[in-house]
């Protein structure tokens, strides 16, 4: 396999808009800087294709100088060469050269290389390139090369991207061979540290594979042969000793043995990134198949298995993970890390997204359905491990014959200094650019549906079993816990049910007490019971411990905080702005936007609502991620990221102050029921809005957009939350705090709490309303059906009070279950500008403007009540025929902006937050647009506990002047359409969110 | 076929050390107690006898050093894994010199010696739990972060996670390995908490065997050719409830070993020997 000439490279992708980029210039200069990775030699970044130059003679590499200048793109001005010569350094150290059109996408290059290598199981591999900082990045298969290679020569490396936890499961020997080559490079370079003994063992298999049986007469190791960063004669002798024993072992067998040993090394497949924790302590973050590892020096100081991680996000150079509360913890916590720069944090984020998706999800996306639209862009295009295994199991070709290269190359490429580790500076940040996976990944990092939901359950059960054991000596050990098939699949231990329960009951009281300062409470929870300082604290804790200003002993806190709460010291310093408020502000800023959302969800299976609360967590997660992208853009400028495309996708983005939009956001978490969430925000005049905005800070408008984008892009599950969270984040950044904040603080806290109690789930928007929904929904519906608006309104009004009571009852009942939600509330309380991503409970319906504040306060305070009130005050518009749907329009002539949200929910239940999310089978996003409305449909299929659920979430944004628009009609239409399209599904929830900017008399 | 991380629990040699008379009065202890020196010595003889006669290990017995009252607890002086021996820097000042004799012995056995020369580092072997797949190092009164880091450097193949030890002397004062993938753990709150931390930190799955008494959770597991799973554990006289738990282990050869006197100076079963597998040497 030799020549690969430019002839093959097609000049496809003409469709690109700007052909006029600098593109790559051919610069030969390789910059190599040596950067010492002192702390963690292992931290070496991904493989370094440093080994190239020397092997120009390599047979396999042929330079194709064929340049096809055929089609030129006379786009603007400068004409440039259309074709570029690419040099890809392969795993055996040889270079493979070809000429491609500059607009070629990454996948073509990748495909050609794989083809050249005769590799079929390609999903574990990827192509790397160096960015301007000489950091290694993964080539995005979906993007044009020229958009990724900004400068410098087009030099690439072919590397293993996802290290299979169990290499024996690879289908082909050739795949294992390339994996071996990668690992050998990892070892020699020091990225994969191992003991002397292990070096000898692995080395012996290497020589067996390459040289065959040991022959006392002839076998002589090439002097350049290297098995370790520090090659010694002793090592070579030991290798030889072992080599003697392998007579008859085939190369493939030797490689298998090699891999069976290598995979056990603790740093196998761990992608390390330099970072600092919140205290500025240097640490390393390691991304691997099973989760995220935190190292300080060589010590592992914490570990977050994927099931523990609810959300991954980054903003600027900060990287955040949100953690599911442990058994001793009441709250989710968000942990922030500082990366060297924005690029680094983004790389880390992408790496996490990809690893999570590849190793943990069954499938990244749903198969395309009939609809066309945005979908593809937002999907994760690569296969997951599960998928690639399936596919590769069907490989039918005869085992390809290939030649093992001599390990000579390895040696040569390495410098002789014996400290290769220091050589690769980029090492540390081996980053994964979302290659195949990218699509979905960028905007949506969802940590949601885990395929292991069931496993986790099982674990929980185990845990309980264990607990039982404890008390019952009869059952000494639990044989249940065995390794599952692959390492990657192992999950954390289940929480101890009993403990949790206990704590839960206690919590509510605490909450009440500490409403004011929830964050404090949280800290206290995190504290160690003994209050023991250093000795009792983990390394992790110690560093954290300094932060919490208030260390109060709260009851049930027994567990040492493994996790640091995001909002620690900094937060306290900053004003406490309830997340909800922030959100609100944002919305307000958005002014002109009305949102009406219709969501339909139906369960395919006869799922019970109860169990399915999981969605929340996940959802939330996603949102933030999205946010982060946004943020980056704002900050960094679009170009760098090259992600503009995505943005373009969402139709809703156009936000002009004057416009009125209706957004319909629906978040439907589990219930089969449908949620229709209508958000209406009307702003009649831009000017007023503007004022408001100004107060809040210029960032507002931007943030709004972001939010929307996110929703669109984000996982279906997550959307609604995403918005909010996004918003929050933005606000923080912007620093635009609203006056209202101060006013509403107290209120908001309460509010949130109540919300939480009501529990439910996911939708932050809804959360406030939930209580209402549950109880009221049924009643209202029937009424609505027949009644005209006004009547409806009346009805609502009347009904409201009694409903409240009911709802209260529910809330209480629910409270235990929902406790876990509290964390959000707490966080929300303390969001500090600058601080990390805090999950926010979106309390949608509130307006930020000062004047309105009073009203809002009422709403807020009331919690559910308000919702009811809102309805009342609002001129209600009712969609007629559809049961369970309502739209509330607010037409009250007020001076300021008002936002009202009403949720009607047909179904029952509460979700237990701890319930595992189902397995996400597929997700799809479709967008359609008419003059005044934009409809985004998210279809999510989830399998949970054998029940599959299809949830359709429609979000409709109706834009227009309040006067011109018949919201009712629009809503009715939307619902009608939804029903028509999915006759077999039921509408479980309707949320109407309306924001109206009314005349600017008040203060403005 | 050579392999990494094979042969967990397979030992060929043991290093032990005699009890000095000074132990009774001068050995460190967390609680005031009177030690019957003679009884302690008889206990120790039985212990060594089990290793030697019953289990057939090659036992190297070092003479006591009267100036080192705690010298019988050799475990703290060295961590041996595979062909490498990390000579520790014990957290108690008075014990630092115990390492010399151990070091000499291990070196003579042909192990690769790694010294802990950093003056800021402290590590007691009793804080080191090796599971066969990874290390947990208790950060205790005797062991600090730096000591753990050096251990991680010495045994690069393995993940090394730190676990805070709030109560008790050492990490292994309330836990130990009872078999491959089986952690024996005390039922006290600190013990259970430590276990949770270990679980969170680990990529691997472990079973746990919970015993009512923390100190009873300190056992010695071996997997010996011809004998299979062997577990040295507390006697029913000392900890009747915990002993019952061990008796449920059907696959193990169970050997109750009395430790009544040594425990008074915080000596657990594992403390009194350094186990080595010379076959593991490459």
Short mmCIF file of C-alpha atoms in Angstrom, two decimals, chain A residues 109-549:
data_model
loop_
_atom_site.label_atom_id
_atom_site.label_comp_id
_atom_site.label_asym_id
_atom_site.label_seq_id
_atom_site.Cartn_x
_atom_site.Cartn_y
_atom_site.Cartn_z
CA UNK A 109 -8.66 12.25 5.40
CA UNK A 110 -9.37 9.80 8.13
CA UNK A 111 -11.03 7.40 5.78
CA UNK A 112 -8.11 7.48 3.43
CA UNK A 113 -5.67 6.78 6.16
CA UNK A 114 -7.72 3.93 7.49
CA UNK A 115 -7.99 2.62 4.04
CA UNK A 116 -4.29 2.84 3.62
CA UNK A 117 -3.85 0.99 6.87
CA UNK A 118 -6.39 -1.60 5.92
CA UNK A 119 -8.18 -0.85 9.12
CA UNK A 120 -11.84 -1.57 9.53
CA UNK A 121 -12.41 -1.01 13.20
CA UNK A 122 -11.75 2.62 12.84
CA UNK A 123 -13.87 4.05 15.58
CA UNK A 124 -11.20 3.82 18.19
CA UNK A 125 -8.88 5.99 16.18
CA UNK A 126 -8.64 9.54 15.10
CA UNK A 127 -6.44 12.07 13.46
CA UNK A 128 -4.61 14.67 15.42
CA UNK A 129 -3.11 17.97 14.53
CA UNK A 130 -1.30 20.68 16.33
CA UNK A 131 -2.93 23.96 16.91
CA UNK A 132 -1.19 27.25 17.11
CA UNK A 133 -0.16 26.52 20.62
CA UNK A 134 1.23 23.26 19.46
CA UNK A 135 -1.34 21.42 21.41
CA UNK A 136 -2.70 18.30 20.04
CA UNK A 137 -6.24 18.37 18.85
CA UNK A 138 -8.45 15.82 17.26
CA UNK A 139 -9.43 16.54 13.75
CA UNK A 140 -13.11 17.06 13.45
CA UNK A 141 -14.35 14.73 10.78
CA UNK A 142 -17.21 16.98 9.95
CA UNK A 143 -15.30 20.10 9.39
CA UNK A 144 -13.15 21.15 6.56
CA UNK A 145 -9.49 20.78 7.04
CA UNK A 146 -8.73 24.33 6.28
CA UNK A 147 -11.01 25.44 9.00
CA UNK A 148 -9.17 23.45 11.50
CA UNK A 149 -5.62 23.88 10.44
CA UNK A 150 -5.11 27.53 10.82
CA UNK A 151 -1.50 27.74 10.31
CA UNK A 152 1.59 25.77 9.85
CA UNK A 153 2.16 22.73 7.79
CA UNK A 154 -0.53 20.24 7.31
CA UNK A 155 0.95 17.60 9.47
CA UNK A 156 -1.21 15.12 11.18
CA UNK A 157 -0.92 12.11 13.33
CA UNK A 158 -2.93 8.97 13.30
CA UNK A 159 -3.63 7.89 16.84
CA UNK A 160 -5.81 5.89 19.11
CA UNK A 161 -8.53 8.07 20.43
CA UNK A 162 -10.56 5.70 22.53
CA UNK A 163 -8.59 3.02 24.23
CA UNK A 164 -10.78 -0.04 24.43
CA UNK A 165 -10.96 -1.26 28.02
CA UNK A 166 -10.93 -4.78 26.79
CA UNK A 167 -8.79 -5.10 23.70
CA UNK A 168 -9.58 -8.76 23.45
CA UNK A 169 -12.98 -7.77 22.29
CA UNK A 170 -11.65 -6.11 19.21
CA UNK A 171 -12.55 -8.14 16.21
CA UNK A 172 -9.39 -8.02 14.22
CA UNK A 173 -5.80 -8.62 14.96
CA UNK A 174 -4.82 -5.73 12.83
CA UNK A 175 -6.75 -3.40 15.06
CA UNK A 176 -4.98 -4.78 18.08
CA UNK A 177 -1.74 -4.34 16.30
CA UNK A 178 -2.29 -0.65 15.83
CA UNK A 179 -3.40 -0.33 19.40
CA UNK A 180 -0.17 -2.00 20.43
CA UNK A 181 1.79 0.46 18.40
CA UNK A 182 0.06 3.31 20.09
CA UNK A 183 0.68 1.87 23.50
CA UNK A 184 4.29 1.25 22.78
CA UNK A 185 4.63 4.84 21.87
CA UNK A 186 2.75 5.83 24.97
CA UNK A 187 5.12 3.84 27.08
CA UNK A 188 8.32 4.90 25.51
CA UNK A 189 7.28 8.48 25.67
CA UNK A 190 6.38 8.14 29.31
CA UNK A 191 2.75 8.92 28.89
CA UNK A 192 1.90 5.48 30.09
CA UNK A 193 4.02 4.96 33.15
CA UNK A 194 4.78 1.50 34.30
CA UNK A 195 7.23 -0.38 36.40
CA UNK A 196 10.42 -1.92 35.28
CA UNK A 197 8.90 -5.35 35.52
CA UNK A 198 6.05 -4.32 33.33
CA UNK A 199 8.36 -2.79 30.81
CA UNK A 200 10.15 -6.06 30.53
CA UNK A 201 6.98 -8.04 30.15
CA UNK A 202 5.53 -5.75 27.55
CA UNK A 203 8.85 -5.51 25.82
CA UNK A 204 9.12 -9.26 25.61
CA UNK A 205 5.79 -9.53 23.90
CA UNK A 206 6.78 -6.79 21.57
CA UNK A 207 9.87 -8.60 20.43
CA UNK A 208 7.99 -11.83 20.12
CA UNK A 209 5.49 -10.08 17.92
CA UNK A 210 8.05 -8.42 15.75
CA UNK A 211 10.96 -10.79 15.72
CA UNK A 212 9.28 -14.08 16.29
CA UNK A 213 10.66 -16.86 18.42
CA UNK A 214 13.83 -16.30 20.27
CA UNK A 215 16.74 -17.87 18.58
CA UNK A 216 19.85 -18.05 20.71
CA UNK A 217 21.97 -17.97 17.63
CA UNK A 218 20.42 -15.24 15.68
CA UNK A 219 18.21 -13.21 17.83
CA UNK A 220 19.76 -9.99 18.62
CA UNK A 221 17.89 -6.99 19.58
CA UNK A 222 18.47 -4.01 17.56
CA UNK A 223 20.43 -1.57 19.52
CA UNK A 224 17.83 0.96 18.81
CA UNK A 225 15.08 -1.09 20.20
CA UNK A 226 13.45 0.58 23.09
CA UNK A 227 10.90 -0.61 25.51
CA UNK A 228 10.87 2.13 28.03
CA UNK A 229 11.70 5.76 28.43
CA UNK A 230 14.92 4.71 30.02
CA UNK A 231 16.41 1.91 28.15
CA UNK A 232 19.03 -0.12 29.89
CA UNK A 233 20.97 -3.20 29.23
CA UNK A 234 19.37 -4.76 32.22
CA UNK A 235 16.00 -4.16 30.75
CA UNK A 236 17.04 -5.70 27.50
CA UNK A 237 18.42 -8.72 29.25
CA UNK A 238 15.26 -9.26 31.16
CA UNK A 239 13.24 -8.88 28.05
CA UNK A 240 15.34 -11.51 26.44
CA UNK A 241 14.89 -13.81 29.37
CA UNK A 242 11.19 -13.67 28.95
CA UNK A 243 11.36 -13.81 25.21
CA UNK A 244 12.94 -17.21 25.38
CA UNK A 245 9.82 -18.63 26.88
CA UNK A 246 7.50 -17.67 24.11
CA UNK A 247 8.42 -20.19 21.52
CA UNK A 248 5.64 -20.74 19.12
CA UNK A 249 3.68 -17.72 20.05
CA UNK A 250 2.29 -15.97 17.03
CA UNK A 251 2.54 -12.25 16.63
CA UNK A 252 -1.17 -11.86 17.17
CA UNK A 253 -1.00 -13.85 20.37
CA UNK A 254 1.91 -11.85 21.58
CA UNK A 255 0.02 -8.66 20.91
CA UNK A 256 -2.95 -9.94 22.76
CA UNK A 257 -0.78 -10.73 25.74
CA UNK A 258 0.74 -7.33 25.45
CA UNK A 259 -2.65 -5.71 25.54
CA UNK A 260 -3.95 -7.86 28.33
CA UNK A 261 -1.15 -6.56 30.46
CA UNK A 262 -1.15 -3.01 29.26
CA UNK A 263 -4.83 -2.56 29.85
CA UNK A 264 -4.35 -3.15 33.55
CA UNK A 265 -2.05 -0.24 33.95
CA UNK A 266 -3.68 2.47 35.88
CA UNK A 267 -2.98 5.10 33.30
CA UNK A 268 -4.09 3.05 30.34
CA UNK A 269 -6.28 5.17 28.15
CA UNK A 270 -6.27 8.09 30.52
CA UNK A 271 -6.13 11.39 28.76
CA UNK A 272 -4.53 13.87 31.08
CA UNK A 273 -5.10 17.56 31.23
CA UNK A 274 -3.35 20.05 33.42
CA UNK A 275 -5.59 22.10 35.59
CA UNK A 276 -5.88 23.82 38.88
CA UNK A 277 -8.53 23.34 41.39
CA UNK A 278 -10.45 26.15 42.93
CA UNK A 279 -7.66 26.77 45.34
CA UNK A 280 -5.10 27.06 42.67
CA UNK A 281 -3.49 23.74 43.41
CA UNK A 282 -2.01 22.05 40.41
CA UNK A 283 -3.83 18.92 39.55
CA UNK A 284 -4.39 16.71 36.58
CA UNK A 285 -7.71 15.75 35.15
CA UNK A 286 -7.75 12.39 33.52
CA UNK A 287 -10.49 11.43 31.15
CA UNK A 288 -10.96 7.75 30.60
CA UNK A 289 -13.56 5.25 29.64
CA UNK A 290 -15.04 5.03 33.08
CA UNK A 291 -15.10 8.64 34.04
CA UNK A 292 -13.05 11.52 35.18
CA UNK A 293 -10.05 11.07 37.43
CA UNK A 294 -8.45 13.77 39.50
CA UNK A 295 -4.79 13.51 40.28
CA UNK A 296 -2.49 15.49 42.35
CA UNK A 297 0.96 14.55 41.43
CA UNK A 298 0.68 10.86 40.98
CA UNK A 299 -1.97 10.38 43.53
CA UNK A 300 -5.53 9.90 42.68
CA UNK A 301 -7.44 12.21 44.89
CA UNK A 302 -10.85 11.84 43.42
CA UNK A 303 -12.78 10.07 40.79
CA UNK A 304 -16.07 10.76 39.15
CA UNK A 305 -17.47 7.87 37.29
CA UNK A 306 -19.68 8.85 34.42
CA UNK A 307 -22.82 7.83 36.23
CA UNK A 308 -21.93 10.32 38.90
CA UNK A 309 -21.55 13.16 36.52
CA UNK A 310 -24.64 15.08 35.72
CA UNK A 311 -23.26 17.79 33.64
CA UNK A 312 -20.08 18.82 32.00
CA UNK A 313 -19.51 22.34 30.95
CA UNK A 314 -16.91 24.92 30.41
CA UNK A 315 -16.78 28.58 30.28
CA UNK A 316 -13.75 30.43 29.23
CA UNK A 317 -10.92 28.66 30.90
CA UNK A 318 -13.11 27.13 33.53
CA UNK A 319 -14.28 23.60 33.38
CA UNK A 320 -17.17 22.42 35.47
CA UNK A 321 -18.66 19.16 36.37
CA UNK A 322 -21.85 18.74 38.22
CA UNK A 323 -21.97 15.76 40.44
CA UNK A 324 -24.80 13.65 41.55
CA UNK A 325 -25.07 13.80 45.29
CA UNK A 326 -23.45 10.94 47.08
CA UNK A 327 -25.02 9.00 49.77
CA UNK A 328 -23.88 11.35 52.41
CA UNK A 329 -24.66 14.42 50.49
CA UNK A 330 -27.84 16.16 50.04
CA UNK A 331 -27.07 18.17 47.08
CA UNK A 332 -25.65 18.09 43.73
CA UNK A 333 -22.46 19.87 43.61
CA UNK A 334 -20.63 21.54 40.88
CA UNK A 335 -16.92 21.47 40.82
CA UNK A 336 -14.88 23.92 38.92
CA UNK A 337 -11.38 23.67 37.59
CA UNK A 338 -9.17 26.20 35.99
CA UNK A 339 -7.54 25.25 32.78
CA UNK A 340 -4.62 27.11 31.33
CA UNK A 341 -6.78 28.82 28.78
CA UNK A 342 -10.02 28.67 26.97
CA UNK A 343 -8.81 26.30 24.36
CA UNK A 344 -7.62 23.91 26.94
CA UNK A 345 -10.90 23.92 28.75
CA UNK A 346 -12.72 23.36 25.55
CA UNK A 347 -10.48 20.52 24.61
CA UNK A 348 -11.05 18.92 27.94
CA UNK A 349 -14.73 19.39 27.61
CA UNK A 350 -14.80 17.82 24.21
CA UNK A 351 -12.74 14.95 25.39
CA UNK A 352 -15.17 14.33 28.19
CA UNK A 353 -18.14 14.56 25.93
CA UNK A 354 -16.66 12.14 23.50
CA UNK A 355 -15.51 9.66 26.04
CA UNK A 356 -18.77 9.74 27.80
CA UNK A 357 -20.66 9.23 24.62
CA UNK A 358 -18.37 6.61 23.24
CA UNK A 359 -18.07 4.48 26.29
CA UNK A 360 -21.25 5.05 28.11
CA UNK A 361 -24.01 5.62 25.69
CA UNK A 362 -25.57 3.00 23.57
CA UNK A 363 -26.00 5.28 20.68
CA UNK A 364 -25.27 8.87 20.14
CA UNK A 365 -28.33 9.69 18.23
CA UNK A 366 -31.47 8.51 16.68
CA UNK A 367 -31.63 7.35 13.16
CA UNK A 368 -32.86 10.08 10.97
CA UNK A 369 -36.54 10.16 10.61
CA UNK A 370 -38.73 11.51 8.03
CA UNK A 371 -38.16 15.04 8.96
CA UNK A 372 -35.39 17.03 7.65
CA UNK A 373 -33.88 19.85 9.36
CA UNK A 374 -31.32 20.74 11.80
CA UNK A 375 -30.85 17.38 13.04
CA UNK A 376 -27.73 16.18 11.51
CA UNK A 377 -25.63 18.97 12.61
CA UNK A 378 -26.33 18.46 16.14
CA UNK A 379 -25.72 14.86 16.26
CA UNK A 380 -22.90 12.92 17.38
CA UNK A 381 -21.79 11.30 14.27
CA UNK A 382 -19.39 8.72 15.54
CA UNK A 383 -20.25 5.32 16.70
CA UNK A 384 -20.25 4.45 20.31
CA UNK A 385 -18.27 1.56 21.55
CA UNK A 386 -21.38 -0.52 21.72
CA UNK A 387 -22.15 0.25 18.14
CA UNK A 388 -18.72 -0.26 16.85
CA UNK A 389 -18.58 -3.63 18.51
CA UNK A 390 -21.76 -4.58 16.86
CA UNK A 391 -20.55 -3.45 13.51
CA UNK A 392 -17.17 -4.99 13.78
CA UNK A 393 -18.63 -8.28 14.80
CA UNK A 394 -19.92 -8.45 11.31
CA UNK A 395 -16.65 -8.05 9.64
CA UNK A 396 -16.37 -10.93 7.34
CA UNK A 397 -13.16 -10.51 5.54
CA UNK A 398 -10.38 -12.92 6.01
CA UNK A 399 -7.89 -11.70 8.49
CA UNK A 400 -5.76 -9.27 6.58
CA UNK A 401 -2.16 -10.03 6.23
CA UNK A 402 -0.04 -7.19 7.31
CA UNK A 403 3.52 -6.65 8.06
CA UNK A 404 4.61 -5.72 11.50
CA UNK A 405 7.01 -2.96 11.29
CA UNK A 406 10.15 -3.27 13.16
CA UNK A 407 10.16 -1.49 16.39
CA UNK A 408 13.21 0.24 15.19
CA UNK A 409 11.15 3.15 14.31
CA UNK A 410 10.15 3.69 17.77
CA UNK A 411 13.55 3.94 18.98
CA UNK A 412 14.68 6.27 16.38
CA UNK A 413 11.97 8.65 16.81
CA UNK A 414 12.64 9.04 20.40
CA UNK A 415 15.30 11.22 21.54
CA UNK A 416 18.02 9.53 23.34
CA UNK A 417 17.88 11.63 26.32
CA UNK A 418 15.97 9.05 28.10
CA UNK A 419 13.45 11.44 29.31
CA UNK A 420 11.01 11.46 26.56
CA UNK A 421 8.38 12.57 28.82
CA UNK A 422 9.68 15.97 28.93
CA UNK A 423 9.87 16.09 25.27
CA UNK A 424 6.31 16.27 24.50
CA UNK A 425 5.02 19.36 25.78
CA UNK A 426 1.79 19.01 24.17
CA UNK A 427 1.48 15.87 25.89
CA UNK A 428 -0.35 17.16 28.70
CA UNK A 429 -3.16 18.31 26.77
CA UNK A 430 -4.04 15.69 24.49
CA UNK A 431 -7.28 16.75 23.50
CA UNK A 432 -9.98 15.38 21.68
CA UNK A 433 -11.62 17.47 19.25
CA UNK A 434 -14.88 16.03 18.65
CA UNK A 435 -14.02 14.14 15.70
CA UNK A 436 -16.78 12.03 14.66
CA UNK A 437 -18.73 12.74 17.62
CA UNK A 438 -18.62 16.33 17.30
CA UNK A 439 -21.83 17.11 15.91
CA UNK A 440 -24.03 16.67 18.78
CA UNK A 441 -21.33 17.25 21.15
CA UNK A 442 -20.61 20.81 20.83
CA UNK A 443 -23.73 22.28 21.90
CA UNK A 444 -25.05 19.55 23.86
CA UNK A 445 -23.09 17.77 26.27
CA UNK A 446 -25.49 15.73 27.91
CA UNK A 447 -24.64 13.35 30.44
CA UNK A 448 -27.96 12.00 30.50
CA UNK A 449 -29.09 8.75 29.45
CA UNK A 450 -26.72 6.27 30.61
CA UNK A 451 -26.87 2.88 29.39
CA UNK A 452 -26.10 1.71 32.76
CA UNK A 453 -29.10 2.93 34.40
CA UNK A 454 -30.03 -0.56 35.03
CA UNK A 455 -26.68 -1.46 36.24
CA UNK A 456 -26.79 1.25 38.70
CA UNK A 457 -30.01 0.09 39.97
CA UNK A 458 -28.58 -3.23 40.33
CA UNK A 459 -25.81 -1.72 42.25
CA UNK A 460 -28.12 0.00 44.53
CA UNK A 461 -29.73 -3.20 45.21
CA UNK A 462 -26.43 -4.67 45.86
CA UNK A 463 -25.64 -1.95 48.20
CA UNK A 464 -28.68 -2.70 50.12
CA UNK A 465 -27.81 -6.25 50.10
CA UNK A 466 -24.50 -5.37 51.46
CA UNK A 467 -26.01 -3.31 54.12
CA UNK A 468 -27.97 -6.27 55.07
CA UNK A 469 -24.90 -8.28 55.15
CA UNK A 470 -23.33 -5.98 57.51
CA UNK A 471 -25.90 -6.60 60.03
CA UNK A 472 -26.15 -10.15 59.13
CA UNK A 473 -22.88 -11.89 59.44
CA UNK A 474 -24.27 -14.85 57.70
CA UNK A 475 -23.65 -13.41 54.40
CA UNK A 476 -20.04 -12.60 54.41
CA UNK A 477 -19.41 -11.51 50.97
CA UNK A 478 -21.44 -10.55 48.11
CA UNK A 479 -20.53 -12.36 45.07
CA UNK A 480 -22.72 -10.06 43.15
CA UNK A 481 -20.12 -7.56 42.45
CA UNK A 482 -18.13 -8.92 39.78
CA UNK A 483 -16.66 -7.08 37.03
CA UNK A 484 -18.93 -6.66 34.24
CA UNK A 485 -17.73 -7.27 30.88
CA UNK A 486 -15.52 -4.36 30.55
CA UNK A 487 -13.91 -2.08 32.91
CA UNK A 488 -15.57 0.80 31.41
CA UNK A 489 -18.83 -0.49 32.36
CA UNK A 490 -18.19 -0.57 35.95
CA UNK A 491 -19.90 2.00 37.85
CA UNK A 492 -19.78 3.44 41.20
CA UNK A 493 -21.09 1.77 44.15
CA UNK A 494 -24.61 2.40 44.82
CA UNK A 495 -25.66 4.74 47.45
CA UNK A 496 -26.64 3.37 50.66
CA UNK A 497 -30.31 3.57 50.69
CA UNK A 498 -30.81 3.80 54.35
CA UNK A 499 -28.50 6.58 54.94
CA UNK A 500 -29.92 8.57 52.23
CA UNK A 501 -33.36 8.19 53.39
CA UNK A 502 -32.52 9.32 56.81
CA UNK A 503 -30.82 12.34 55.71
CA UNK A 504 -33.54 13.22 53.46
CA UNK A 505 -36.08 13.40 56.10
CA UNK A 506 -33.95 15.67 58.03
CA UNK A 507 -33.23 17.95 55.28
CA UNK A 508 -36.42 19.78 54.96
CA UNK A 509 -36.17 21.19 58.37
CA UNK A 510 -32.74 22.33 57.79
CA UNK A 511 -33.75 23.95 54.70
CA UNK A 512 -36.34 25.91 56.34
CA UNK A 513 -33.96 27.07 58.91
CA UNK A 514 -31.37 28.11 56.57
CA UNK A 515 -33.37 29.33 53.78
CA UNK A 516 -31.54 32.48 53.82
CA UNK A 517 -28.29 31.02 53.20
CA UNK A 518 -28.66 27.83 51.50
CA UNK A 519 -25.20 27.63 50.40
CA UNK A 520 -24.07 27.68 53.90
CA UNK A 521 -26.23 24.84 54.59
CA UNK A 522 -24.74 22.96 51.87
CA UNK A 523 -21.35 23.49 53.14
CA UNK A 524 -22.30 22.25 56.43
CA UNK A 525 -23.59 19.17 54.84
CA UNK A 526 -20.40 18.65 53.19
CA UNK A 527 -18.55 18.82 56.34
CA UNK A 528 -17.21 15.90 58.03
CA UNK A 529 -19.16 14.79 60.94
CA UNK A 530 -16.42 15.01 63.38
CA UNK A 531 -15.54 18.35 62.17
CA UNK A 532 -12.20 16.77 62.05
CA UNK A 533 -9.91 18.83 60.09
CA UNK A 534 -6.97 17.62 58.30
CA UNK A 535 -6.75 14.05 59.34
CA UNK A 536 -10.32 13.41 58.52
CA UNK A 537 -10.31 15.08 55.25
CA UNK A 538 -9.34 13.64 52.03
CA UNK A 539 -6.81 15.39 50.07
CA UNK A 540 -9.63 16.74 48.17
CA UNK A 541 -11.44 17.89 51.16
CA UNK A 542 -8.55 19.57 52.67
CA UNK A 543 -8.20 21.83 49.87
CA UNK A 544 -11.80 22.51 49.93
CA UNK A 545 -12.05 22.90 53.54
CA UNK A 546 -10.46 26.21 53.68
CA UNK A 547 -13.06 27.73 51.56
CA UNK A 548 -16.31 27.41 53.35
CA UNK A 549 -16.57 30.44 55.49
#
